mmCIF file of C-alpha atoms in Angstrom:
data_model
loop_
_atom_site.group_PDB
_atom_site.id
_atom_site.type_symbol
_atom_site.label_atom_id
_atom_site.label_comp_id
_atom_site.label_asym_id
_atom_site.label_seq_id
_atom_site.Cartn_x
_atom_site.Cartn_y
_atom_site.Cartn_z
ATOM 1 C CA UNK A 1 44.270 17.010 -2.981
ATOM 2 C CA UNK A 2 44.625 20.352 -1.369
ATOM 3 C CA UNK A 3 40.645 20.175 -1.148
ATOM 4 C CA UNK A 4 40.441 17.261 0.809
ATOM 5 C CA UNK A 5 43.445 18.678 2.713
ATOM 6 C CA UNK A 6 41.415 21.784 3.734
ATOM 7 C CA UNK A 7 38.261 19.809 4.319
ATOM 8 C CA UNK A 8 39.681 17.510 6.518
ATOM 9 C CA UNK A 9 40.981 21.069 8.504
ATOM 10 C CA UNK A 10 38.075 22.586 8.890
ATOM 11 C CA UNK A 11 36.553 19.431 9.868
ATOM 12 C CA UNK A 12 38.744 18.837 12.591
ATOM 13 C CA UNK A 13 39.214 22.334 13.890
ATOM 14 C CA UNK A 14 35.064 21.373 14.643
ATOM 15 C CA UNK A 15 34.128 22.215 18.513
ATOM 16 C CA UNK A 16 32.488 18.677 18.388
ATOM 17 C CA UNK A 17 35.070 16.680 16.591
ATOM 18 C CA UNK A 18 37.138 15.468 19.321
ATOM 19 C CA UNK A 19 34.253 14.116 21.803
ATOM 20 C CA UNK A 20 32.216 12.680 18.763
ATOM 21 C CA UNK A 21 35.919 10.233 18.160
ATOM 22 C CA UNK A 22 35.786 9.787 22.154
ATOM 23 C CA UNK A 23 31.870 8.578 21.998
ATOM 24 C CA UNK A 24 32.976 6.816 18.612
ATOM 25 C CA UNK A 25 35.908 4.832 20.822
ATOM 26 C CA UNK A 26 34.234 4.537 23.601
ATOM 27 C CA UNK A 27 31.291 2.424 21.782
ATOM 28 C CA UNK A 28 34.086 0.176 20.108
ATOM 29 C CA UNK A 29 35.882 -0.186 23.303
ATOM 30 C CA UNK A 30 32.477 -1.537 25.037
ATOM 31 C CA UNK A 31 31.453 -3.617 22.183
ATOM 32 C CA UNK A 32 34.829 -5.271 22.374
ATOM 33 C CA UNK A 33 35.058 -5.817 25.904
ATOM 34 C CA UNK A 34 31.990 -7.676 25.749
ATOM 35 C CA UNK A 35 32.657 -9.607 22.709
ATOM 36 C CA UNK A 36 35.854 -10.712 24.696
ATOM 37 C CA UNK A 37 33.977 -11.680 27.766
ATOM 38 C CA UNK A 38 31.697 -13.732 25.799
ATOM 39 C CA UNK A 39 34.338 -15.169 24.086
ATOM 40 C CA UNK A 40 36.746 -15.930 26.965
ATOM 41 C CA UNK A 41 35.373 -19.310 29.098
ATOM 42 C CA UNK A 42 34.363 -19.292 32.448
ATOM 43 C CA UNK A 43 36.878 -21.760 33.384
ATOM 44 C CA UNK A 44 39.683 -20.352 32.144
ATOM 45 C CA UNK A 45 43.282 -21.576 33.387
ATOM 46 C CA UNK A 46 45.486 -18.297 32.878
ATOM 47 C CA UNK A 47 47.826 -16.910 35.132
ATOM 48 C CA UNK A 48 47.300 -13.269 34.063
ATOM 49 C CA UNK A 49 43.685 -13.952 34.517
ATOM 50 C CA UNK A 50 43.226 -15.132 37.596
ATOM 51 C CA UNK A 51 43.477 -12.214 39.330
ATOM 52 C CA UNK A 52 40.269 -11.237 37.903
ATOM 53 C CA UNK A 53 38.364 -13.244 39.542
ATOM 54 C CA UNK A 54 40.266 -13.479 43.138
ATOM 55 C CA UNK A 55 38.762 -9.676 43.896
ATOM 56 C CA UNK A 56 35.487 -10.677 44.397
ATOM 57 C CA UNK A 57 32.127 -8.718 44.243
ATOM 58 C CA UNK A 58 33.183 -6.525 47.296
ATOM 59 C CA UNK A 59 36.472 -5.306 46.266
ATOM 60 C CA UNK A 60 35.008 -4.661 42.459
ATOM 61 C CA UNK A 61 32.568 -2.807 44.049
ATOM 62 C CA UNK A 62 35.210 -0.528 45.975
ATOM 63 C CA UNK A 63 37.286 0.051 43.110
ATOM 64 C CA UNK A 64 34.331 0.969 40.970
ATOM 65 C CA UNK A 65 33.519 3.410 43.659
ATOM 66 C CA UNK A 66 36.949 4.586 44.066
ATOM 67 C CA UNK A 67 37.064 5.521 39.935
ATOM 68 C CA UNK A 68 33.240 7.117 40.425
ATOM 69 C CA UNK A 69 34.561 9.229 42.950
ATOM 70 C CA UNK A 70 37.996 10.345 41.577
ATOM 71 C CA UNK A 71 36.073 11.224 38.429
ATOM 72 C CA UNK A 72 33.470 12.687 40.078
ATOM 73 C CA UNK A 73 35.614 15.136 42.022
ATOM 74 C CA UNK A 74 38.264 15.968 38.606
ATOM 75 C CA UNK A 75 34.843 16.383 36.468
ATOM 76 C CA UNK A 76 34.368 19.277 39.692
ATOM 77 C CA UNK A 77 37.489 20.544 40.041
ATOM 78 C CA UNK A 78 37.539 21.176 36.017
ATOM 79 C CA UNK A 79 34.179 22.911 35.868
ATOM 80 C CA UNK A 80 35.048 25.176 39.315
ATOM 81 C CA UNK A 81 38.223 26.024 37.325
ATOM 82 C CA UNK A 82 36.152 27.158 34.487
ATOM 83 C CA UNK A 83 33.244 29.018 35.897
ATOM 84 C CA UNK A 84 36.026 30.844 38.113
ATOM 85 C CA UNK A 85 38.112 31.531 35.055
ATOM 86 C CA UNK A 86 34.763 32.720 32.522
ATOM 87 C CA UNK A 87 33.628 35.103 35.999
ATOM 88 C CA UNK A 88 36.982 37.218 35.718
#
């Protein structure tokens, strides 16, 4: 027991553990999402839904480039932060 204990330690201490379970997640996640859409009909009578489908292709297109640029400019932010913090 105290094997696997110390096993499963060093493996997770691992530089690459943590983003290989994002990647890992983030696969599932897609996989799901679609499997849902495929799953859900077209025509579907749900209040919770609806509002889905009331954006339209312009506002989905601003909020996707809302997200793409708020992530954009953290993903920035993060590596000034760093290369300012390694250069001192």
């Amino acid at each position: 027991m105290e094997k696997l204990s110390g096993s499963w330690r060093r493996v997770f201490n691992k530089f690459w553990f943590v983003p290989a379970v994002c990647v890992v997640a983030a696969v599932v996640l897609a996989q799901s999402v679609v499997a849902v859409d495929r799953w859900l009909p077209e025509t579907l009578d749900s209040p919770w839904i609806s509002w889905l489908y009331a954006v339209g292709i312009d506002g989905s297109r601003g909020m996707l480039s809302a997200i793409g640029g708020s992530m954009l400019a953290v993903a920035a932010t993060a590596f000034s932060i760093t290369i300012s913090v390694v250069a001192t």
